[in-house]
mmCIF file of C-alpha atoms (C1' of nucleotides) in Angstrom:
data_model
loop_
_atom_site.group_PDB
_atom_site.id
_atom_site.type_symbol
_atom_site.label_atom_id
_atom_site.label_comp_id
_atom_site.label_asym_id
_atom_site.label_seq_id
_atom_site.Cartn_x
_atom_site.Cartn_y
_atom_site.Cartn_z
ATOM 1 C CA UNK A 22 0.102 1.417 -5.458
ATOM 2 C CA UNK A 23 2.586 -1.380 -4.204
ATOM 3 C CA UNK A 24 0.655 -4.043 -2.416
ATOM 4 C CA UNK A 25 1.767 -7.609 -2.118
ATOM 5 C CA UNK A 26 1.797 -8.436 -5.999
ATOM 6 C CA UNK A 27 4.342 -5.249 -6.427
ATOM 7 C CA UNK A 28 6.430 -6.139 -3.509
ATOM 8 C CA UNK A 29 6.895 -9.751 -5.036
ATOM 9 C CA UNK A 30 8.034 -8.155 -8.502
ATOM 10 C CA UNK A 31 10.210 -5.784 -6.691
ATOM 11 C CA UNK A 32 11.439 -9.114 -4.451
ATOM 12 C CA UNK A 33 12.126 -10.684 -7.750
ATOM 13 C CA UNK A 34 14.212 -7.902 -9.604
ATOM 14 C CA UNK A 35 16.102 -7.450 -6.559
ATOM 15 C CA UNK A 36 17.396 -10.941 -6.464
ATOM 16 C CA UNK A 37 19.901 -9.972 -9.165
ATOM 17 C CA UNK A 38 21.784 -7.903 -7.000
ATOM 18 C CA UNK A 39 22.447 -11.194 -4.545
ATOM 19 C CA UNK A 40 26.127 -11.781 -4.180
ATOM 20 C CA UNK A 41 27.129 -8.203 -4.890
ATOM 21 C CA UNK A 42 28.946 -6.131 -2.132
ATOM 22 C CA UNK A 43 27.880 -2.997 -1.136
ATOM 23 C CA UNK A 44 30.175 0.094 -1.609
ATOM 24 C CA UNK A 45 27.932 2.972 -0.909
ATOM 25 C CA UNK A 46 24.772 3.969 0.776
ATOM 26 C CA UNK A 47 22.944 7.027 -0.278
ATOM 27 C CA UNK A 48 20.401 8.591 2.146
ATOM 28 C CA UNK A 49 19.360 12.141 0.565
ATOM 29 C CA UNK A 50 16.249 11.952 2.686
ATOM 30 C CA UNK A 51 16.588 11.332 6.159
ATOM 31 C CA UNK A 52 12.918 11.869 6.859
ATOM 32 C CA UNK A 53 12.816 8.380 4.810
ATOM 33 C CA UNK A 54 14.384 6.515 7.435
ATOM 34 C CA UNK A 55 12.320 5.049 10.016
ATOM 35 C CA UNK A 56 12.244 3.058 13.070
ATOM 36 C CA UNK A 57 15.160 4.945 14.730
ATOM 37 C CA UNK A 58 17.247 3.932 11.801
ATOM 38 C CA UNK A 59 19.881 6.770 11.210
ATOM 39 C CA UNK A 60 22.691 7.362 8.219
ATOM 40 C CA UNK A 61 25.520 5.954 10.286
ATOM 41 C CA UNK A 62 23.787 2.740 11.478
ATOM 42 C CA UNK A 63 22.774 2.077 7.449
ATOM 43 C CA UNK A 64 26.273 2.668 6.600
ATOM 44 C CA UNK A 65 27.981 0.397 9.160
ATOM 45 C CA UNK A 66 25.469 -2.352 8.463
ATOM 46 C CA UNK A 67 25.642 -2.141 4.563
ATOM 47 C CA UNK A 68 28.930 -0.989 3.533
ATOM 48 C CA UNK A 69 31.397 -3.853 2.540
ATOM 49 C CA UNK A 70 28.507 -6.112 3.058
ATOM 50 C CA UNK A 71 27.425 -8.694 0.764
ATOM 51 C CA UNK A 72 23.895 -9.401 -0.390
ATOM 52 C CA UNK A 73 22.897 -12.869 0.940
ATOM 53 C CA UNK A 74 19.124 -12.995 0.103
ATOM 54 C CA UNK A 75 16.132 -11.010 -0.753
ATOM 55 C CA UNK A 76 12.967 -11.857 0.864
ATOM 56 C CA UNK A 77 9.471 -10.884 1.110
ATOM 57 C CA UNK A 78 6.797 -10.559 4.124
ATOM 58 C CA UNK A 79 3.511 -8.723 3.087
ATOM 59 C CA UNK A 80 4.294 -5.757 1.232
ATOM 60 C CA UNK A 81 7.890 -5.422 2.751
ATOM 61 C CA UNK A 82 11.094 -6.528 0.908
ATOM 62 C CA UNK A 83 13.928 -7.931 2.973
ATOM 63 C CA UNK A 84 17.482 -7.565 1.822
ATOM 64 C CA UNK A 85 19.552 -9.831 4.146
ATOM 65 C CA UNK A 86 23.169 -8.963 3.951
ATOM 66 C CA UNK A 87 26.391 -11.019 5.451
ATOM 67 C CA UNK A 88 27.092 -8.227 8.224
ATOM 68 C CA UNK A 89 24.006 -10.164 10.038
ATOM 69 C CA UNK A 90 21.883 -7.202 9.319
ATOM 70 C CA UNK A 91 18.447 -6.860 7.113
ATOM 71 C CA UNK A 92 17.478 -4.002 5.096
ATOM 72 C CA UNK A 93 13.840 -3.456 5.453
ATOM 73 C CA UNK A 94 12.103 -1.430 2.308
ATOM 74 C CA UNK A 95 8.451 -0.286 2.657
ATOM 75 C CA UNK A 96 7.136 1.266 -0.476
ATOM 76 C CA UNK A 97 4.060 3.471 0.745
ATOM 77 C CA UNK A 98 1.805 4.041 -2.123
ATOM 78 C CA UNK A 99 3.969 5.594 -4.540
ATOM 79 C CA UNK A 100 7.617 3.801 -4.082
ATOM 80 C CA UNK A 101 9.288 1.728 -6.659
ATOM 81 C CA UNK A 102 12.266 -0.498 -6.565
ATOM 82 C CA UNK A 103 14.798 -0.252 -9.324
ATOM 83 C CA UNK A 104 17.561 -2.335 -10.195
ATOM 84 C CA UNK A 105 20.642 -1.019 -12.247
ATOM 85 C CA UNK A 106 17.852 1.736 -13.439
ATOM 86 C CA UNK A 107 15.271 -0.885 -14.294
ATOM 87 C CA UNK A 108 12.036 -0.576 -12.451
ATOM 88 C CA UNK A 109 10.636 -3.622 -10.883
ATOM 89 C CA UNK A 110 6.872 -2.928 -12.286
ATOM 90 C CA UNK A 111 5.573 -0.643 -15.094
ATOM 91 C CA UNK A 112 2.836 1.491 -13.896
ATOM 92 C CA UNK A 113 1.382 2.264 -10.772
ATOM 93 C CA UNK A 114 -1.823 3.682 -10.021
ATOM 94 C CA UNK A 115 -1.901 7.343 -8.362
ATOM 95 C CA UNK A 116 1.668 7.783 -8.720
ATOM 96 C CA UNK A 117 3.385 10.112 -11.662
ATOM 97 C CA UNK A 118 4.890 7.693 -14.393
ATOM 98 C CA UNK A 119 7.690 9.953 -14.572
ATOM 99 C CA UNK A 120 11.047 9.458 -13.054
ATOM 100 C CA UNK A 121 12.740 12.390 -11.142
ATOM 101 C CA UNK A 122 16.095 12.256 -9.415
ATOM 102 C CA UNK A 123 15.118 13.914 -6.652
ATOM 103 C CA UNK A 124 12.515 11.507 -5.843
ATOM 104 C CA UNK A 125 15.071 8.760 -5.339
ATOM 105 C CA UNK A 126 15.045 8.457 -1.415
ATOM 106 C CA UNK A 127 17.610 5.766 -1.066
ATOM 107 C CA UNK A 128 19.998 4.067 -3.129
ATOM 108 C CA UNK A 129 23.075 1.488 -2.603
ATOM 109 C CA UNK A 130 26.128 1.153 -5.021
ATOM 110 C CA UNK A 131 27.543 -2.078 -5.866
ATOM 111 C CA UNK A 132 31.133 -2.920 -6.085
ATOM 112 C CA UNK A 133 30.518 -4.802 -9.074
ATOM 113 C CA UNK A 134 28.350 -2.159 -10.586
ATOM 114 C CA UNK A 135 24.612 -1.262 -10.392
ATOM 115 C CA UNK A 136 22.479 0.626 -7.924
ATOM 116 C CA UNK A 137 19.836 -0.674 -6.118
ATOM 117 C CA UNK A 138 17.172 2.260 -5.411
ATOM 118 C CA UNK A 139 13.609 3.309 -3.956
ATOM 119 C CA UNK A 140 12.012 6.027 -5.691
ATOM 120 C CA UNK A 141 9.359 7.404 -4.434
ATOM 121 C CA UNK A 142 7.618 10.801 -5.174
ATOM 122 C CA UNK A 143 5.085 11.239 -2.027
ATOM 123 C CA UNK A 144 7.776 9.719 0.484
ATOM 124 C CA UNK A 145 5.063 7.418 2.057
ATOM 125 C CA UNK A 146 7.500 4.357 1.943
ATOM 126 C CA UNK A 147 10.651 3.927 3.969
ATOM 127 C CA UNK A 148 13.810 2.197 4.966
ATOM 128 C CA UNK A 149 14.586 0.330 8.204
ATOM 129 C CA UNK A 150 17.252 -1.448 9.386
ATOM 130 C CA UNK A 151 16.682 -4.606 11.207
ATOM 131 C CA UNK A 152 12.990 -4.025 10.874
ATOM 132 C CA UNK A 153 10.406 -5.563 13.631
ATOM 133 C CA UNK A 154 8.275 -7.805 11.858
ATOM 134 C CA UNK A 155 6.592 -9.253 14.650
ATOM 135 C CA UNK A 156 3.074 -7.450 14.558
ATOM 136 C CA UNK A 157 2.908 -8.450 10.863
ATOM 137 C CA UNK A 158 0.200 -11.534 10.169
ATOM 138 C CA UNK A 159 1.184 -14.339 8.061
ATOM 139 C CA UNK A 160 1.858 -13.619 4.267
ATOM 140 C CA UNK A 161 -1.277 -13.233 2.391
ATOM 141 C CA UNK A 162 -0.085 -15.502 -0.656
ATOM 142 C CA UNK A 163 0.735 -18.645 1.475
ATOM 143 C CA UNK A 164 -1.726 -17.911 4.433
ATOM 144 C CA UNK A 165 -3.344 -21.206 5.129
ATOM 145 C CA UNK A 166 -7.150 -21.458 5.334
ATOM 146 C CA UNK A 167 -7.867 -22.287 8.809
ATOM 147 C CA UNK A 168 -5.554 -19.185 9.935
ATOM 148 C CA UNK A 169 -7.519 -16.964 7.936
ATOM 149 C CA UNK A 170 -10.722 -18.063 9.022
ATOM 150 C CA UNK A 171 -9.808 -17.497 12.604
ATOM 151 C CA UNK A 172 -8.342 -14.508 12.302
ATOM 152 C CA UNK A 173 -11.616 -13.093 10.889
ATOM 153 C CA UNK A 174 -13.597 -15.087 13.250
ATOM 154 C CA UNK A 175 -12.294 -12.980 16.017
ATOM 155 C CA UNK A 176 -13.508 -9.690 14.754
ATOM 156 C CA UNK A 177 -16.707 -7.677 14.773
ATOM 157 C CA UNK A 178 -14.970 -5.249 12.204
ATOM 158 C CA UNK A 179 -15.829 -5.235 8.524
ATOM 159 C CA UNK A 180 -14.318 -7.760 6.902
ATOM 160 C CA UNK A 181 -12.657 -5.485 4.328
ATOM 161 C CA UNK A 182 -11.169 -3.565 7.435
ATOM 162 C CA UNK A 183 -9.961 -7.043 8.780
ATOM 163 C CA UNK A 184 -8.118 -7.791 5.487
ATOM 164 C CA UNK A 185 -6.390 -4.615 5.206
ATOM 165 C CA UNK A 186 -5.123 -5.221 8.829
ATOM 166 C CA UNK A 187 -1.327 -5.999 8.441
ATOM 167 C CA UNK A 188 -1.169 -7.627 11.665
ATOM 168 C CA UNK A 189 -4.114 -10.008 10.539
ATOM 169 C CA UNK A 190 -2.482 -11.140 7.204
ATOM 170 C CA UNK A 191 0.284 -9.511 5.667
ATOM 171 C CA UNK A 192 0.104 -7.545 1.815
ATOM 172 C CA UNK A 193 -3.502 -7.053 0.955
ATOM 173 C CA UNK A 194 -3.964 -3.187 0.010
ATOM 174 C CA UNK A 195 -7.033 -1.321 -0.876
ATOM 175 C CA UNK A 196 -7.318 -2.558 -4.185
ATOM 176 C CA UNK A 197 -6.548 -6.327 -3.844
ATOM 177 C CA UNK A 198 -9.236 -6.105 -0.737
ATOM 178 C CA UNK A 199 -11.831 -4.725 -3.313
ATOM 179 C CA UNK A 200 -11.157 -7.221 -6.020
ATOM 180 C CA UNK A 201 -10.899 -10.178 -3.411
ATOM 181 C CA UNK A 202 -14.257 -9.724 -2.007
ATOM 182 C CA UNK A 203 -15.965 -8.733 -5.594
ATOM 183 C CA UNK A 204 -14.704 -12.281 -6.631
ATOM 184 C CA UNK A 205 -15.572 -14.174 -3.476
ATOM 185 C CA UNK A 206 -19.182 -12.558 -3.749
ATOM 186 C CA UNK A 207 -18.870 -10.984 -0.165
ATOM 187 C CA UNK A 208 -20.156 -7.667 0.730
ATOM 188 C CA UNK A 209 -17.038 -5.497 2.469
ATOM 189 C CA UNK A 210 -19.079 -4.077 5.245
ATOM 190 C CA UNK A 211 -20.346 -7.530 6.640
ATOM 191 C CA UNK A 212 -19.128 -8.203 10.205
ATOM 192 C CA UNK A 213 -16.257 -10.270 9.826
ATOM 193 C CA UNK A 214 -17.446 -12.482 12.639
ATOM 194 C CA UNK A 215 -20.464 -13.056 10.901
ATOM 195 C CA UNK A 216 -19.158 -14.791 7.727
ATOM 196 C CA UNK A 217 -19.854 -18.474 7.498
ATOM 197 C CA UNK A 218 -17.883 -21.375 6.382
ATOM 198 C CA UNK A 219 -18.544 -21.532 2.793
ATOM 199 C CA UNK A 220 -17.752 -17.847 2.392
ATOM 200 C CA UNK A 221 -14.460 -18.001 4.766
ATOM 201 C CA UNK A 222 -13.698 -20.631 2.064
ATOM 202 C CA UNK A 223 -14.503 -18.435 -1.210
ATOM 203 C CA UNK A 224 -12.497 -15.473 0.802
ATOM 204 C CA UNK A 225 -9.157 -17.729 0.914
ATOM 205 C CA UNK A 226 -9.533 -19.455 -2.253
ATOM 206 C CA UNK A 227 -9.870 -15.985 -3.958
ATOM 207 C CA UNK A 228 -7.377 -13.985 -2.176
ATOM 208 C CA UNK A 229 -4.419 -16.696 -3.055
ATOM 209 C CA UNK A 230 -5.855 -16.855 -6.534
ATOM 210 C CA UNK A 231 -6.040 -13.122 -6.996
ATOM 211 C CA UNK A 232 -2.618 -12.341 -5.593
ATOM 212 C CA UNK A 233 -1.177 -14.926 -7.807
ATOM 213 C CA UNK A 234 -3.594 -13.639 -11.115
ATOM 214 C CA UNK A 235 -2.367 -9.747 -10.139
ATOM 215 C CA UNK A 236 1.249 -10.718 -9.883
ATOM 216 C CA UNK A 237 0.845 -12.439 -13.651
ATOM 217 C CA UNK A 238 -0.878 -9.615 -14.529
ATOM 218 C CA UNK A 239 1.795 -7.046 -13.350
ATOM 219 C CA UNK A 240 0.108 -4.727 -10.837
ATOM 220 C CA UNK A 241 -2.810 -4.819 -8.245
ATOM 221 C CA UNK A 242 -4.459 -2.156 -10.161
ATOM 222 C CA UNK A 243 -4.889 -5.165 -13.172
ATOM 223 C CA UNK A 244 -7.753 -6.546 -11.533
ATOM 224 C CA UNK A 245 -11.315 -7.251 -13.104
ATOM 225 C CA UNK A 246 -12.820 -4.839 -11.211
ATOM 226 C CA UNK A 247 -10.111 -1.867 -11.518
ATOM 227 C CA UNK A 248 -11.372 -0.073 -14.372
ATOM 228 C CA UNK A 249 -14.668 0.186 -12.968
ATOM 229 C CA UNK A 250 -13.550 1.631 -9.943
ATOM 230 C CA UNK A 251 -14.646 5.243 -10.787
ATOM 231 C CA UNK A 252 -18.054 7.141 -10.619
ATOM 232 C CA UNK A 253 -20.041 5.222 -13.269
ATOM 233 C CA UNK A 254 -18.571 2.032 -12.969
ATOM 234 C CA UNK A 255 -20.445 -1.081 -13.422
ATOM 235 C CA UNK A 256 -19.897 -4.756 -12.196
ATOM 236 C CA UNK A 257 -18.258 -6.842 -14.732
ATOM 237 C CA UNK A 258 -19.825 -9.693 -13.676
ATOM 238 C CA UNK A 259 -23.491 -8.576 -14.081
ATOM 239 C CA UNK A 260 -23.723 -4.893 -14.897
ATOM 240 C CA UNK A 261 -24.801 -3.653 -12.113
ATOM 241 C CA UNK A 262 -23.985 0.146 -11.134
ATOM 242 C CA UNK A 263 -20.990 -0.343 -8.420
ATOM 243 C CA UNK A 264 -21.537 1.369 -5.074
ATOM 244 C CA UNK A 265 -19.202 3.202 -3.347
ATOM 245 C CA UNK A 266 -18.530 4.186 0.337
ATOM 246 C CA UNK A 267 -15.867 4.279 2.876
ATOM 247 C CA UNK A 268 -14.938 0.922 4.721
ATOM 248 C CA UNK A 269 -12.092 0.372 6.934
ATOM 249 C CA UNK A 270 -11.175 4.052 6.392
ATOM 250 C CA UNK A 271 -10.551 3.389 2.797
ATOM 251 C CA UNK A 272 -12.379 4.239 -0.511
ATOM 252 C CA UNK A 273 -14.460 0.962 -1.255
ATOM 253 C CA UNK A 274 -16.267 -0.114 -4.421
ATOM 254 C CA UNK A 275 -18.274 -3.306 -4.800
ATOM 255 C CA UNK A 276 -21.351 -4.547 -6.404
ATOM 256 C CA UNK A 277 -24.746 -4.716 -4.478
ATOM 257 C CA UNK A 278 -26.107 -7.261 -6.457
ATOM 258 C CA UNK A 279 -23.920 -9.936 -6.074
ATOM 259 C CA UNK A 280 -21.727 -9.266 -3.265
ATOM 260 C CA UNK A 281 -23.752 -10.328 -0.100
ATOM 261 C "C1'" DA B 7 -8.514 -4.595 23.445
ATOM 262 C "C1'" DT B 8 -10.644 -3.252 20.081
ATOM 263 C "C1'" DT B 9 -12.167 -0.302 16.541
ATOM 264 C "C1'" DG B 10 -12.312 3.901 14.059
ATOM 265 C "C1'" DT B 11 -10.467 8.396 12.752
ATOM 266 C "C1'" DG B 12 -6.926 11.874 11.068
ATOM 267 C "C1'" DG B 13 -2.970 13.326 9.687
ATOM 268 C "C1'" DC B 14 1.499 12.562 7.188
ATOM 269 C "C1'" DC B 15 3.119 13.112 2.717
ATOM 270 C "C1'" DT B 16 2.765 15.668 -2.474
ATOM 271 C "C1'" DG B 17 1.337 15.215 -7.468
ATOM 272 C "C1'" DC B 18 -2.522 15.520 -10.428
ATOM 273 C "C1'" DC B 19 -7.161 16.721 -11.711
ATOM 274 C "C1'" DC B 20 -10.895 19.247 -11.916
ATOM 275 C "C1'" DG B 21 -13.557 23.312 -11.600
ATOM 276 C "C1'" DC B 22 -13.677 28.193 -11.531
ATOM 277 C "C1'" DT C 11 -4.468 30.726 -18.130
ATOM 278 C "C1'" DG C 12 -3.806 30.019 -13.288
ATOM 279 C "C1'" DC C 13 -5.105 28.494 -8.816
ATOM 280 C "C1'" DG C 14 -7.013 26.204 -4.939
ATOM 281 C "C1'" DG C 15 -9.312 22.530 -3.346
ATOM 282 C "C1'" DG C 16 -10.023 17.870 -2.805
ATOM 283 C "C1'" DC C 17 -8.516 13.109 -3.810
ATOM 284 C "C1'" DA C 18 -5.385 9.232 -3.635
ATOM 285 C "C1'" DG C 19 -3.873 5.270 0.317
ATOM 286 C "C1'" DG C 20 0.015 2.863 3.168
ATOM 287 C "C1'" DC C 21 0.881 3.405 7.710
ATOM 288 C "C1'" DC C 22 1.255 5.039 12.024
ATOM 289 C "C1'" DA C 23 -0.218 7.588 16.170
ATOM 290 C "C1'" DC C 24 -4.151 8.649 18.909
ATOM 291 C "C1'" DA C 25 -8.974 8.690 20.450
ATOM 292 C "C1'" DA C 26 -13.625 6.221 22.038
#
DNA sequence: ATTGTGGCCTGCCCGC
DNA sequence: TGCGGGCAGGCCACAA
């Protein structure tokens, strides 16, 4: 599902729209507009405006336009960004691989040709004009070690729940969290505040490296642990049967032998 | 305030 | 063969 690596792939794809001018906005699913955004406001902000830049923060993609507004895109678990009919990533886990016109929830058409569209079967994503990003933590791909350490030290929640909290660090979803904790050899159930300095250091290092790695591989589900997140799955490091539990409200897989 | 839970959404997979 | 229940998780509202 779209986590930071997918959002970054979408951002890179959408960069090809920089400089184009919007001529039409399509909002076939008004439910998909979030945060008080309505069709009229979107049209007023986007039609005749030119794309200046495409940014990303955490799992969000932000399109700056020269009317002074920002188009905020979220993808939930099944959303794909497409430009000119090309999808930003290949497969998404838990998402039907086929494409149906009815699953396009939002689109803008450009004067120069081409379309930027959000395709989302399960409608868990959304579109927001001028989104409020004030409650998002630092982007996970560039968070400083000391900032991450401070955020984790301040909580008694399980470390995995902390990593999933977008106000702590933005961009980590369920699959990335499991992969990072597995690589860093940290038990996801550990109380965040109990982590030692060395463990915090490992977490930061593996967080940044894992995000880079998964972006290069082309998906959050393409981690080393990924294929083993299933009944009967074994730790790729030591062959131990993986443990499964709900941690931080999410299905969690980890190696009970080397994650401590 | 912090932490945890449930619901939303809907396609798909498994078992009967 | 069809059907229904459970499952997936990002995000938010709400409860404790």
